[in-house]
C-alpha cells in the first residue's frame, strides 16, 4: 500500500512541479504578500481534489480522463472539456519542448538539438509504458524537491527569515482557488490514466494528502523566500535565479539541470494524458504514439506561442474554476454512494 501510494504521490508531484512552479514564476504570480492562508487553503483544496479524482478513477478503473469528466460534468459538457483538455495538453507540451530546447542552449547545445534530445528521451521513457513515467517521477522529483528545499532553507537562514504568518494580513486568500484551478486539468488527465493500476484505497489517501502536504510546505517556503527579494524579481525571468545569485556558479548549473528536469516531467505528463485518451482507438504501443505526436508537435515549436499562451491560460483558468467546483461538490451530490 505504501509503495503504491508513494508511487502515485510522485506522479502527482511530477505533474504539479513543472517549469513554472520550479522556477518560482507561478508561485509569485498567484501568491506573494499576505498569502500564508492562501497557501494553506491551496494545500487543503489540492489534497481533496486529488483524493476525489483518484477515487473516481479507482472505482471506474479508468485508463483515460473522459469517464471522470462524464462523472463530474455530465456527458454533454464532458465532450466540451474533452476538447479543452486535448488542446491544453498539446499547447503545454509544445511549450515544454520549446523550453527544453531553449534551456539547453545555455550549455552550448543548439536549439533544435535540444528539442531532439527531449523527443528522444520522451520516446524512450514510454517504451516502458506508464511504468516508465512513474519510475522517472520517483527518481527525478525527490532530487528536484531536495535541491529546491536545500537552496530555500539555506537562503532563508542566511537572511534571518522567521516564517511567521501574520493572520491579520491575509487578503490574498482567494488565490488558493485560482491556483488550484489552474492545475486541475493536467491532474485529471494524468490521474485518470492510472485508475486501473491503483490496487488499494489506502494508496489514494497516501498519494493525495501526502502530495498536498509536501506541496503546501514547499510553496510556503518558496513564497517566503521570494518575499525576501521582491524588489529584485522584476529583473529576472526566472525568480529562482534571483535567489541563486549569491551561490556558487556550480549551484546555478545544478538547479538549471533540475529546471530542465521539471520541463521534462511536465512534457511527459502532457504526453501521458494525450496518449492515454486515444489508446482505445489507436492500437499502437505507447512509445510509437508518443513518437508520432512529438513529430507533429516539433515543427510547431517555431510558432510564437507566447501571445497564444497569454490569451489561452487565463481562459483555461476560468474554465477550470467550474471543474474545480464540480470536483469539490461531487461527494456532496453523491453522498449516498460516498
Backbone as numpy.savetxt, mean C-alpha at the origin, in Angstrom:
# Nx Ny Nz CAx CAy CAz Cx Cy Cz
-1.37 -21.25 12.57 -2.20 -20.04 12.57 -1.33 -18.78 12.57
-0.31 -18.76 13.46 0.55 -17.58 13.54 1.35 -17.39 12.27
1.84 -18.50 11.71 2.61 -18.41 10.46 1.76 -17.81 9.35
0.54 -18.32 9.21 -0.37 -17.80 8.19 -0.74 -16.35 8.45
-1.02 -16.02 9.72 -1.40 -14.65 10.06 -0.30 -13.66 9.76
0.95 -14.01 10.10 2.08 -13.12 9.83 2.32 -12.98 8.33
2.09 -14.08 7.61 2.25 -14.05 6.15 1.30 -13.05 5.52
0.03 -13.08 5.93 -0.96 -12.14 5.38 -0.72 -10.73 5.90
-0.19 -10.62 7.12 0.13 -9.30 7.67 1.18 -8.60 6.80
2.21 -9.34 6.41 3.25 -8.74 5.57 2.71 -8.43 4.17
1.75 -9.22 3.71 1.11 -8.92 2.43 0.36 -7.59 2.51
-0.36 -7.37 3.60 -1.08 -6.11 3.81 -0.10 -4.94 3.90
0.95 -5.13 4.69 1.94 -4.07 4.86 2.63 -3.76 3.53
2.90 -4.79 2.73 3.51 -4.58 1.43 2.62 -3.81 0.48
1.31 -4.01 0.61 0.36 -3.26 -0.21 0.28 -1.80 0.23
0.36 -1.58 1.54 0.25 -0.22 2.09 1.53 0.58 1.95
2.66 -0.05 2.30 3.92 0.68 2.34 4.52 0.73 0.94
3.90 1.53 0.11 4.43 1.77 -1.23 5.39 2.93 -1.20
5.75 3.38 -2.39 6.72 4.46 -2.50 6.21 5.74 -1.84
4.91 6.03 -1.99 4.35 7.26 -1.42 4.43 7.26 0.09
4.12 6.13 0.71 4.15 6.03 2.16 5.59 6.03 2.66
6.43 5.16 2.08 7.82 5.02 2.56 8.60 6.33 2.43
8.29 7.10 1.38 9.01 8.37 1.17 8.55 9.46 2.14
7.39 9.24 2.79 6.83 10.24 3.70 5.89 11.22 3.03
5.80 11.18 1.70 4.98 12.15 0.97 3.49 12.00 1.30
2.98 10.78 1.32 1.56 10.55 1.62 1.24 10.97 3.04
2.08 10.60 3.98 1.83 10.93 5.39 1.80 12.44 5.61
2.74 13.13 4.99 2.80 14.58 5.17 1.61 15.26 4.50
1.14 14.70 3.40 0.01 15.29 2.68 -1.28 15.17 3.49
-1.45 14.04 4.21 -2.71 13.81 4.93 -2.65 14.20 6.40
-1.49 14.07 7.03 -1.41 14.30 8.47 -0.68 15.61 8.79
0.50 15.57 9.38 1.16 16.82 9.76 0.75 17.28 11.15
0.55 18.59 11.32 0.20 19.14 12.64 -1.14 18.61 13.15
-1.25 18.49 14.47 -2.52 18.14 15.15 -3.12 16.84 14.61
-2.29 15.81 14.45 -2.76 14.58 13.79 -2.61 13.31 14.64
-2.31 13.47 15.92 -2.18 12.29 16.78 -3.46 11.47 16.81
-4.60 12.14 17.02 -5.89 11.46 17.04 -6.22 10.88 15.67
-5.89 11.61 14.61 -6.16 11.14 13.24 -5.44 9.81 12.98
-4.20 9.69 13.44 -3.43 8.47 13.21 -3.99 7.31 14.03
-4.43 7.59 15.26 -5.06 6.54 16.07 -6.35 6.06 15.41
-7.17 7.01 14.92 -8.41 6.64 14.22 -8.10 5.83 12.96
-7.07 6.26 12.23 -6.66 5.51 11.03 -6.29 4.08 11.41
-5.55 3.89 12.48 -5.14 2.56 12.92 -6.36 1.67 13.18
-7.36 2.24 13.86 -8.58 1.48 14.18 -9.37 1.18 12.91
-9.59 2.20 12.07 -10.36 2.02 10.83 -9.68 1.01 9.91
-8.37 1.13 9.77 -7.63 0.24 8.89 -7.74 -1.21 9.36
-7.60 -1.44 10.66 -7.69 -2.80 11.20 -9.07 -3.40 10.96
-10.10 -2.60 11.20 -11.48 -3.08 11.00 -11.72 -3.41 9.53
-11.27 -2.52 8.64 -11.47 -2.75 7.20 -10.76 -4.02 6.74
-9.52 -4.20 7.18 -8.77 -5.41 6.80 -9.48 -6.66 7.30
-9.98 -6.58 8.54 -10.68 -7.74 9.11 -11.93 -8.08 8.30
-12.73 -7.08 7.96 -13.98 -7.32 7.22 -13.69 -7.86 5.83
-12.72 -7.25 5.13 -12.38 -7.71 3.77 -11.86 -9.15 3.81
-10.99 -9.45 4.76 -10.43 -10.80 4.84 -11.49 -11.82 5.23
-12.40 -11.43 6.12 -13.45 -12.37 6.55 -14.38 -12.70 5.39
-14.75 -11.69 4.60 -15.59 -11.95 3.41 -14.82 -12.83 2.42
-13.55 -12.53 2.22 -12.71 -13.33 1.31 -12.65 -14.78 1.76
-12.46 -14.98 3.05 -12.37 -16.33 3.62 -13.69 -17.08 3.47
-14.79 -16.42 3.79 -16.10 -17.07 3.72 -16.50 -17.40 2.29
-16.15 -16.53 1.34 -16.51 -16.75 -0.05 -15.42 -17.48 -0.84
-14.27 -17.76 -0.16 -13.16 -18.46 -0.80 -12.79 -17.81 -2.14
-12.55 -16.52 -2.10 -12.34 -15.74 -3.32 -10.94 -15.94 -3.91
-10.86 -15.72 -5.23 -9.56 -15.66 -5.90 -9.39 -14.30 -6.59
-10.45 -13.49 -6.61 -10.35 -12.11 -7.10 -11.40 -11.26 -6.38
-11.38 -9.97 -6.65 -12.12 -9.02 -5.80 -13.60 -8.83 -6.15
-14.07 -9.29 -7.30 -15.45 -9.00 -7.70 -16.49 -9.54 -6.72
-16.35 -10.77 -6.20 -17.34 -11.24 -5.21 -17.40 -10.36 -3.96
-16.28 -9.78 -3.57 -16.27 -8.90 -2.39 -17.01 -7.60 -2.71
-16.75 -7.05 -3.89 -17.46 -5.83 -4.29 -18.97 -6.08 -4.35
-19.38 -7.24 -4.87 -20.81 -7.56 -4.96 -21.43 -7.69 -3.58
-20.68 -8.27 -2.64 -21.18 -8.41 -1.27 -21.32 -7.05 -0.59
-20.40 -6.15 -0.88 -20.40 -4.84 -0.23 -21.34 -3.84 -0.88
-21.39 -3.85 -2.23 -22.06 -2.78 -2.97 -23.27 -3.23 -3.78
-23.47 -4.53 -3.92 -24.50 -5.00 -4.83 -23.93 -5.20 -6.23
-24.59 -6.00 -7.06 -24.02 -6.39 -8.36 -23.88 -5.21 -9.32
-24.86 -4.33 -9.38 -24.80 -3.23 -10.35 -23.65 -2.27 -10.04
-23.58 -1.82 -8.82 -22.53 -0.88 -8.44 -21.15 -1.56 -8.45
-21.14 -2.86 -8.18 -19.87 -3.60 -8.19 -19.24 -3.57 -9.58
-20.05 -3.60 -10.63 -19.52 -3.56 -12.00 -18.82 -2.22 -12.27
-19.40 -1.15 -11.75 -18.79 0.18 -11.91 -17.45 0.24 -11.19
-17.43 -0.23 -9.94 -16.19 -0.20 -9.16 -15.17 -1.20 -9.69
-15.64 -2.24 -10.34 -14.73 -3.18 -11.00 -13.87 -2.44 -12.03
-14.50 -1.62 -12.85 -13.76 -0.82 -13.84 -12.84 0.18 -13.18
-13.31 0.80 -12.09 -12.49 1.77 -11.36 -11.22 1.10 -10.83
-11.38 -0.10 -10.24 -10.23 -0.80 -9.67 -9.24 -1.20 -10.76
-9.76 -1.71 -11.88 -8.88 -2.11 -12.99 -8.06 -0.91 -13.46
-8.72 0.23 -13.66 -8.02 1.42 -14.13 -7.05 1.94 -13.07
-7.47 1.87 -11.82 -6.62 2.31 -10.71 -5.34 1.47 -10.66
-5.49 0.15 -10.70 -4.33 -0.74 -10.62 -3.41 -0.55 -11.82
-3.99 -0.34 -13.00 -3.19 -0.09 -14.20 -2.36 1.18 -14.06
-3.01 2.28 -13.66 -2.29 3.55 -13.56 -1.22 3.50 -12.48
-1.54 2.90 -11.33 -0.56 2.80 -10.25 0.65 1.98 -10.68
0.40 0.85 -11.35 1.50 -0.02 -11.77 2.38 0.67 -12.81
1.76 1.40 -13.73 2.54 2.13 -14.74 3.41 3.20 -14.08
2.81 3.92 -13.12 3.57 4.95 -12.40 4.72 4.32 -11.62
4.50 3.13 -11.04 5.56 2.45 -10.29 6.69 1.98 -11.22
6.32 1.52 -12.41 7.35 1.14 -13.40 8.22 2.35 -13.74
7.54 3.47 -14.00 8.29 4.70 -14.32 9.14 5.13 -13.13
8.58 5.04 -11.93 9.31 5.41 -10.72 10.51 4.51 -10.47
10.33 3.21 -10.76 11.44 2.27 -10.60 12.58 2.58 -11.54
12.24 2.94 -12.79 13.26 3.31 -13.76 13.97 4.59 -13.37
13.21 5.57 -12.89 13.77 6.86 -12.49 14.66 6.72 -11.25
14.27 5.86 -10.31 15.05 5.68 -9.08 16.42 5.08 -9.38
16.46 4.12 -10.30 17.73 3.46 -10.61 18.68 4.37 -11.38
18.15 5.48 -11.93 19.02 6.43 -12.63 20.07 7.04 -11.70
19.76 7.14 -10.40 20.73 7.69 -9.45 21.93 6.76 -9.25
21.76 5.49 -9.70 22.88 4.54 -9.66 23.51 4.39 -11.05
23.28 5.39 -11.91 23.84 5.44 -13.27 23.32 4.32 -14.16
22.10 3.84 -13.87 21.44 2.85 -14.72 20.45 3.59 -15.60
20.53 3.45 -16.93 19.61 4.16 -17.83 18.14 3.88 -17.48
17.29 4.88 -17.77 15.86 4.80 -17.44 15.21 3.53 -17.98
15.40 3.25 -19.26 14.75 2.08 -19.86 15.31 0.78 -19.30
16.62 0.78 -19.00 17.22 -0.41 -18.39 16.60 -0.67 -17.02
16.31 0.42 -16.28 15.68 0.29 -14.97 14.28 -0.30 -15.08
13.54 0.12 -16.09 12.19 -0.44 -16.30 12.27 -1.91 -16.68
13.23 -2.27 -17.53 13.40 -3.67 -17.93 13.75 -4.54 -16.72
14.62 -4.02 -15.85 14.97 -4.75 -14.63 13.73 -4.98 -13.77
12.91 -3.94 -13.63 11.67 -4.05 -12.86 10.75 -5.11 -13.47
10.60 -5.10 -14.79 9.72 -6.06 -15.47 10.23 -7.48 -15.26
11.51 -7.70 -15.45 12.09 -9.03 -15.28 11.87 -9.55 -13.87
12.12 -8.71 -12.87 11.97 -9.13 -11.48 10.51 -9.43 -11.13
9.58 -8.67 -11.70 8.16 -8.93 -11.46 7.72 -10.25 -12.10
8.18 -10.50 -13.31 7.83 -11.76 -13.98 8.40 -12.95 -13.21
9.66 -12.84 -12.79 10.30 -13.92 -12.02 9.54 -14.15 -10.72
9.10 -13.07 -10.08 8.37 -13.18 -8.81 7.14 -14.06 -8.95
6.40 -13.90 -10.05 5.12 -14.62 -10.21 5.28 -15.99 -10.85
6.53 -16.43 -11.09 6.74 -17.82 -11.49 6.25 -18.74 -10.37
6.39 -18.25 -9.12 5.92 -19.02 -7.96 4.49 -18.66 -7.59
3.76 -18.08 -8.53 2.35 -17.75 -8.33 2.20 -16.77 -7.17
1.08 -16.85 -6.44 0.83 -15.92 -5.33 1.86 -16.11 -4.22
2.37 -17.34 -4.08 3.35 -17.61 -3.04 4.61 -16.77 -3.22
4.96 -16.48 -4.46 6.12 -15.63 -4.72 5.93 -14.24 -4.14
4.73 -13.69 -4.34 4.39 -12.37 -3.80 4.44 -12.38 -2.28
3.86 -13.41 -1.67 3.81 -13.51 -0.21 5.22 -13.63 0.37
6.05 -14.47 -0.24 7.42 -14.67 0.25 8.25 -13.40 0.10
8.07 -12.70 -1.02 8.80 -11.46 -1.25 8.46 -10.42 -0.18
7.18 -10.28 0.13 6.77 -9.33 1.16 7.31 -9.72 2.53
7.34 -11.02 2.81 7.85 -11.49 4.10 9.33 -11.19 4.26
10.03 -11.02 3.16 11.46 -10.70 3.20 11.71 -9.20 3.17
11.09 -8.50 2.21 11.38 -7.08 2.00 10.76 -6.17 3.05
9.52 -6.44 3.42 8.81 -5.51 4.31 9.45 -5.41 5.69
9.85 -6.53 6.34 10.56 -6.37 7.62 11.83 -5.54 7.48
12.59 -5.73 6.38 13.81 -4.94 6.16 13.49 -3.46 6.02
12.44 -3.16 5.24 12.05 -1.77 5.02 11.58 -1.13 6.32
10.78 -1.85 7.10 10.27 -1.30 8.35 11.39 -1.11 9.37
12.31 -2.08 9.46 13.44 -1.96 10.39 14.30 -0.75 10.00
14.55 -0.60 8.69 15.32 0.54 8.22 14.66 1.86 8.55
13.36 1.96 8.27 12.61 3.20 8.55 12.57 3.51 10.04
12.23 2.51 10.84 12.10 2.72 12.29 13.45 3.12 12.88
14.52 2.48 12.44 15.85 2.80 12.96 16.22 4.24 12.67
16.00 4.67 11.43 16.31 6.06 11.04 15.45 7.04 11.82
14.16 6.76 11.93 13.24 7.71 12.58 13.49 7.82 14.08
13.74 6.69 14.74 14.02 6.74 16.18 15.34 7.47 16.43
16.36 7.14 15.63 17.65 7.81 15.76 17.51 9.32 15.57
16.76 9.72 14.54 16.54 11.13 14.24 15.80 11.82 15.39
14.76 11.15 15.91 13.96 11.73 16.99 14.78 11.90 18.26
15.61 10.92 18.58 16.43 11.02 19.78 17.47 12.14 19.65
18.03 12.29 18.46 19.02 13.35 18.23 18.40 14.74 18.37
17.09 14.84 18.05 16.42 16.13 18.10 15.60 16.33 19.37
15.74 15.40 20.32 15.05 15.54 21.60 13.54 15.45 21.51
13.02 14.63 20.59 11.58 14.49 20.41 10.94 13.80 21.62
9.81 14.33 22.11 9.16 13.78 23.31 7.98 12.85 22.98
7.42 12.93 21.77 6.29 12.08 21.35 5.10 12.21 22.28
4.74 13.43 22.62 3.57 13.67 23.48 2.44 14.23 22.62
1.24 13.65 22.76 0.08 14.12 22.01 -0.66 15.18 22.82
-0.84 16.35 22.24 -1.63 17.41 22.87 -3.09 17.22 22.44
-3.91 16.64 23.34 -5.28 16.28 22.98 -6.17 17.50 22.74
-5.71 18.68 23.15 -6.50 19.90 22.91 -6.32 20.44 21.50
-5.37 19.88 20.75 -5.10 20.34 19.38 -5.11 19.14 18.43
-6.32 18.68 18.10 -6.45 17.51 17.23 -7.49 17.78 16.13
-7.38 18.96 15.52 -8.38 19.37 14.52 -8.31 18.57 13.23
-7.23 17.84 13.02 -7.05 17.14 11.74 -7.62 15.72 11.75
-8.45 15.37 12.72 -8.94 14.00 12.84 -9.68 13.47 11.61
-10.40 14.33 10.80 -11.07 13.77 9.61 -10.10 13.15 8.59
-8.82 13.51 8.66 -7.84 12.94 7.72 -7.76 11.43 7.84
-8.14 10.89 8.99 -8.12 9.44 9.17 -9.00 8.74 8.14
-10.15 9.33 7.84 -11.10 8.71 6.92 -10.60 8.80 5.47
-10.07 9.96 5.08 -9.60 10.11 3.71 -8.33 9.28 3.45
-7.45 9.19 4.45 -6.23 8.40 4.28 -6.55 6.91 4.20
-7.48 6.46 5.03 -7.90 5.05 4.97 -8.58 4.77 3.64
-9.45 5.67 3.21 -10.18 5.48 1.95 -9.24 5.40 0.76
-8.18 6.20 0.77 -7.23 6.21 -0.34 -6.65 4.83 -0.59
-6.49 4.05 0.47 -5.81 2.76 0.35 -6.76 1.56 0.31
-8.06 1.83 0.22 -9.04 0.74 0.28 -9.02 -0.13 -0.98
-9.00 0.49 -2.17 -9.09 -0.29 -3.42 -7.97 -1.31 -3.58
-6.70 -0.93 -3.40 -5.66 -1.95 -3.52 -5.76 -3.03 -2.46
-6.24 -2.69 -1.25 -6.42 -3.70 -0.22 -7.47 -4.73 -0.61
-8.59 -4.24 -1.14 -9.65 -5.15 -1.60 -9.11 -6.06 -2.70
-8.39 -5.48 -3.66 -7.87 -6.25 -4.79 -6.89 -7.32 -4.36
-5.99 -6.99 -3.44 -4.94 -7.93 -3.05 -5.46 -8.99 -2.07
-6.22 -8.57 -1.06 -6.70 -9.53 -0.06 -7.72 -10.50 -0.64
-8.48 -10.06 -1.64 -9.43 -10.97 -2.29 -8.71 -12.08 -3.03
-7.49 -11.83 -3.49 -6.74 -12.82 -4.26 -6.28 -14.01 -3.42
-6.32 -13.86 -2.09 -5.81 -14.95 -1.23 -6.91 -15.57 -0.37
-8.19 -15.26 -0.68 -9.29 -15.79 0.12 -9.26 -17.30 0.26
-8.95 -18.01 -0.82 -8.91 -19.48 -0.81 -7.73 -20.02 0.00
-6.74 -19.19 0.24 -5.52 -19.65 0.90 -5.52 -19.41 2.41
-6.51 -18.67 2.90 -6.63 -18.46 4.35 -7.20 -19.74 4.97
-6.48 -20.29 5.93 -6.86 -21.60 6.49 -7.63 -21.52 7.80
-7.50 -20.41 8.51 -8.08 -20.33 9.85 -8.50 -18.89 10.13
-9.61 -18.73 10.85 -10.08 -17.38 11.18 -9.09 -16.61 12.04
-8.31 -17.35 12.82 -7.31 -16.69 13.65 -6.28 -15.93 12.83
-6.00 -16.42 11.61 -5.06 -15.73 10.73 -5.57 -14.33 10.39
-6.88 -14.19 10.28 -7.49 -12.91 9.94 -7.27 -11.90 11.08
-7.47 -12.35 12.32 -7.26 -11.47 13.47 -5.81 -11.01 13.54
-4.88 -11.95 13.40 -3.45 -11.61 13.50 -3.06 -10.64 12.40
-3.47 -10.92 11.16 -3.08 -10.10 10.02 -3.68 -8.70 10.08
-4.97 -8.62 10.35 -5.65 -7.32 10.29 -5.24 -6.40 11.44
-5.27 -6.91 12.66 -4.97 -6.04 13.79 -3.46 -5.88 14.00
-2.69 -6.88 13.60 -1.23 -6.73 13.66 -0.74 -5.67 12.69
-1.26 -5.70 11.46 -0.84 -4.70 10.46 -1.32 -3.31 10.85
-2.53 -3.21 11.41 -3.04 -1.91 11.84 -2.20 -1.31 12.95
-1.82 -2.14 13.93 -1.00 -1.66 15.04 0.38 -1.19 14.56
1.02 -2.00 13.70 2.34 -1.63 13.20 2.29 -0.37 12.34
1.29 -0.28 11.47 1.17 0.90 10.62 0.85 2.15 11.43
0.01 1.99 12.45 -0.32 3.13 13.30 0.90 3.65 14.03
1.69 2.74 14.60 2.89 3.14 15.33 3.91 3.78 14.40
4.12 3.16 13.22 5.08 3.70 12.27 4.63 5.06 11.74
3.34 5.21 11.48 2.81 6.47 10.96 2.99 7.59 11.98
2.73 7.28 13.25 2.89 8.29 14.31 4.35 8.71 14.43
5.26 7.73 14.45 6.68 8.01 14.56 7.18 8.83 13.37
6.76 8.44 12.18 7.17 9.12 10.94 6.64 10.56 10.93
5.36 10.72 11.28 4.74 12.06 11.26 5.41 12.99 12.27
5.71 12.47 13.45 6.36 13.29 14.47 7.76 13.71 14.02
8.45 12.81 13.31 9.78 13.15 12.80 9.70 14.23 11.73
8.71 14.11 10.85 8.54 15.11 9.79 8.18 16.48 10.35
7.46 16.51 11.46 7.11 17.79 12.08 8.35 18.55 12.55
9.41 17.81 12.86 10.64 18.45 13.32 11.35 19.23 12.20
11.05 18.85 10.94 11.72 19.49 9.80 10.69 20.09 8.84
9.55 20.50 9.39 8.43 20.99 8.56 8.85 22.11 7.61
9.73 22.99 8.07 10.13 24.13 7.25 11.03 23.73 6.08
11.64 22.55 6.16 12.58 22.11 5.13 11.94 21.18 4.10
10.79 20.61 4.43 10.18 19.59 3.57 9.84 20.14 2.19
9.48 21.42 2.11 9.12 22.02 0.82 10.29 21.98 -0.17
11.49 21.82 0.33 12.68 21.80 -0.53 12.96 20.41 -1.10
12.20 19.40 -0.63 12.47 18.02 -1.01 11.23 17.39 -1.65
11.45 16.73 -2.78 10.37 15.95 -3.40 10.03 14.74 -2.53
11.08 14.16 -1.90 10.92 13.01 -1.02 11.24 13.45 0.40
10.24 13.62 1.28 10.48 14.11 2.64 11.50 13.30 3.43
11.57 11.99 3.17 12.53 11.15 3.89 13.96 11.65 3.71
14.27 12.20 2.54 15.63 12.68 2.27 15.96 13.91 3.13
14.94 14.65 3.55 15.18 15.77 4.46 15.65 15.27 5.82
15.13 14.11 6.23 15.56 13.48 7.48 16.97 12.91 7.33
17.24 12.34 6.15 18.51 11.65 5.94 19.69 12.58 5.68
19.44 13.88 5.53 20.52 14.80 5.16 21.64 14.85 6.20
21.33 14.53 7.46 22.37 14.58 8.48 23.07 13.24 8.67
22.70 12.25 7.87 23.31 10.93 7.97 24.41 10.76 6.92
25.21 9.71 7.10 26.27 9.39 6.16 25.67 9.02 4.81
26.43 9.25 3.74 25.95 8.97 2.38 25.53 7.52 2.20
26.19 6.61 2.92 25.85 5.19 2.80 24.42 4.91 3.25
23.94 5.68 4.26 22.56 5.52 4.71 21.58 6.00 3.64
21.94 7.06 2.94 21.10 7.55 1.84 20.99 6.50 0.74
22.10 5.84 0.44 22.10 4.78 -0.57 21.22 3.62 -0.11
21.38 3.22 1.15 20.60 2.10 1.69 19.11 2.39 1.63
18.69 3.59 2.07 17.28 3.92 2.09 16.73 4.14 0.68
17.59 4.55 -0.26 17.15 4.66 -1.66 16.83 3.27 -2.21
17.65 2.29 -1.84 17.39 0.90 -2.26 16.08 0.42 -1.63
15.87 0.77 -0.36 14.64 0.39 0.32 13.41 1.04 -0.35
13.56 2.30 -0.77 12.47 2.98 -1.48 12.17 2.29 -2.80
13.23 1.86 -3.48 13.01 1.11 -4.72 12.27 -0.19 -4.41
12.60 -0.81 -3.28 11.89 -2.02 -2.87 10.41 -1.74 -2.62
10.11 -0.56 -2.05 8.71 -0.18 -1.82 7.98 0.02 -3.14
8.66 0.61 -4.12 8.08 0.76 -5.46 7.80 -0.61 -6.06
8.73 -1.52 -5.88 8.60 -2.89 -6.40 7.40 -3.62 -5.78
7.25 -3.50 -4.45 6.13 -4.18 -3.79 4.80 -3.59 -4.23
4.75 -2.28 -4.46 3.52 -1.63 -4.93 3.16 -2.12 -6.33
4.17 -2.19 -7.21 3.93 -2.70 -8.57 3.46 -4.15 -8.52
4.07 -4.95 -7.64 3.68 -6.36 -7.52 2.25 -6.49 -7.03
1.85 -5.63 -6.09 0.46 -5.66 -5.59 -0.52 -5.33 -6.70
-0.17 -4.33 -7.53 -1.03 -3.98 -8.66 -1.17 -5.12 -9.65
-0.06 -5.77 -9.95 -0.09 -6.91 -10.88 -0.90 -8.07 -10.31
-0.74 -8.35 -9.02 -1.51 -9.43 -8.39 -3.01 -9.14 -8.48
-3.41 -7.91 -8.18 -4.82 -7.55 -8.27 -5.38 -7.71 -9.67
-4.61 -7.30 -10.68 -5.06 -7.38 -12.08 -5.11 -8.82 -12.58
-4.03 -9.57 -12.36 -3.98 -10.94 -12.89 -5.01 -11.84 -12.21
-5.21 -11.65 -10.90 -6.20 -12.49 -10.20 -7.61 -12.21 -10.72
-7.87 -10.95 -11.14 -9.20 -10.60 -11.64 -9.55 -11.37 -12.91
-8.56 -11.58 -13.79 -8.83 -12.22 -15.09 -8.41 -13.68 -15.15
-8.04 -14.23 -14.01 -7.47 -15.58 -14.01 -8.45 -16.65 -14.47
-9.73 -16.50 -14.11 -10.72 -17.51 -14.50 -10.99 -17.48 -16.00
-10.86 -16.31 -16.60 -11.16 -16.17 -18.03 -9.96 -16.50 -18.91
-8.76 -16.29 -18.39 -7.55 -16.52 -19.18 -6.75 -17.63 -18.52
-6.72 -18.80 -19.14 -6.06 -19.95 -18.54 -4.57 -19.98 -18.90
-3.86 -19.02 -18.33 -2.41 -18.94 -18.53 -1.73 -18.90 -17.16
-0.49 -19.38 -17.08 0.24 -19.25 -15.81 0.36 -17.77 -15.42
0.43 -17.53 -14.12 0.44 -16.16 -13.62 1.61 -15.35 -14.16
2.77 -15.99 -14.33 3.95 -15.24 -14.78 3.82 -14.82 -16.24
3.12 -15.62 -17.06 2.90 -15.25 -18.46 1.91 -14.09 -18.54
0.84 -14.15 -17.73 -0.10 -13.03 -17.68 0.60 -11.75 -17.22
1.50 -11.90 -16.26 2.27 -10.75 -15.77 3.13 -10.17 -16.88
3.82 -11.02 -17.61 4.68 -10.57 -18.71 3.89 -9.83 -19.77
2.73 -10.38 -20.17 1.91 -9.74 -21.20 1.41 -8.37 -20.73
0.95 -8.30 -19.47 0.48 -7.02 -18.93 1.59 -5.98 -18.91
2.76 -6.39 -18.47 3.87 -5.45 -18.34 4.38 -4.98 -19.70
4.34 -5.85 -20.70 4.74 -5.46 -22.05 3.79 -4.41 -22.62
2.51 -4.51 -22.26 1.54 -3.50 -22.69 1.76 -2.19 -21.94
2.10 -2.30 -20.65 2.26 -1.10 -19.82 3.55 -0.34 -20.10
4.61 -1.06 -20.44 5.94 -0.43 -20.56 5.96 0.80 -21.46
5.39 0.75 -22.68 5.41 1.95 -23.53 4.67 3.13 -22.92
3.69 2.86 -22.05 2.89 3.93 -21.45 3.65 4.70 -20.38
4.81 4.19 -19.96 5.61 4.90 -18.96 6.19 6.20 -19.52
6.16 6.36 -20.85 6.67 7.60 -21.46 5.61 8.69 -21.49
4.35 8.33 -21.22 3.25 9.30 -21.24 3.34 10.17 -19.99
2.96 11.41 -20.08 2.99 12.31 -18.92 1.84 12.00 -17.98
2.10 11.15 -16.99 1.05 10.71 -16.09 0.84 11.63 -14.90
1.74 12.58 -14.70 1.62 13.42 -13.50 0.30 14.19 -13.47
-0.09 14.73 -14.62 -1.36 15.47 -14.70 -2.54 14.52 -14.53
-2.43 13.34 -15.18 -3.49 12.34 -15.09 -3.69 11.91 -13.63
-2.59 11.63 -12.95 -2.67 11.20 -11.55 -3.22 12.31 -10.67
-2.82 13.56 -10.94 -3.29 14.70 -10.16 -4.81 14.85 -10.25
-5.37 14.46 -11.40 -6.82 14.53 -11.59 -7.52 13.30 -11.03
-6.93 12.12 -11.30 -7.59 10.87 -10.95 -7.55 10.55 -9.47
-6.44 10.82 -8.79 -6.31 10.39 -7.40 -7.33 11.05 -6.47
-7.59 12.37 -6.61 -8.67 12.93 -5.79 -10.03 12.29 -6.09
-10.25 11.96 -7.37 -11.50 11.28 -7.74 -11.57 9.90 -7.11
-10.45 9.16 -7.14 -10.39 7.85 -6.48 -10.70 8.01 -4.99
-10.14 9.06 -4.39 -10.36 9.29 -2.96 -11.83 9.46 -2.63
-12.55 10.25 -3.45 -13.98 10.45 -3.22 -14.78 9.16 -3.41
-14.47 8.42 -4.47 -15.16 7.16 -4.74 -14.86 6.14 -3.64
-13.64 6.17 -3.14 -13.24 5.22 -2.11 -13.95 5.47 -0.79
-14.34 6.71 -0.52 -15.06 7.00 0.72 -16.37 6.21 0.78
-17.00 6.04 -0.37 -18.24 5.25 -0.42 -17.95 3.79 -0.10
-16.85 3.26 -0.67 -16.46 1.87 -0.39 -16.12 1.71 1.08
-15.41 2.69 1.64 -15.05 2.64 3.06 -16.31 2.58 3.93
-17.29 3.41 3.61 -18.54 3.40 4.37 -19.24 2.05 4.23
-19.23 1.49 3.03 -19.87 0.19 2.79 -19.20 -0.92 3.60
-17.87 -0.86 3.69 -17.13 -1.87 4.46 -17.47 -1.76 5.94
-17.44 -0.53 6.47 -17.69 -0.33 7.89 -19.13 -0.69 8.28
-20.07 -0.49 7.35 -21.47 -0.78 7.63 -21.85 -2.23 7.37
-20.97 -2.96 6.69 -21.30 -4.35 6.29 -21.65 -5.24 7.49
-20.87 -5.24 8.56 -21.24 -6.10 9.71 -22.57 -5.71 10.34
-22.91 -4.40 10.29 -24.19 -3.96 10.86 -25.35 -4.43 9.97
-25.16 -4.28 8.65 -26.21 -4.71 7.71 -26.39 -6.22 7.71
-25.34 -6.94 8.07 -25.39 -8.41 8.08 -25.18 -8.94 9.51
-25.76 -8.24 10.48 -25.48 -8.55 11.89 -25.90 -9.96 12.28
-26.92 -10.48 11.63 -27.38 -11.81 12.02 -26.43 -12.91 11.52
-25.70 -12.58 10.43 -24.73 -13.54 9.90 -23.39 -13.43 10.63
-23.11 -12.22 11.18 -21.80 -11.99 11.82 -21.91 -12.19 13.33
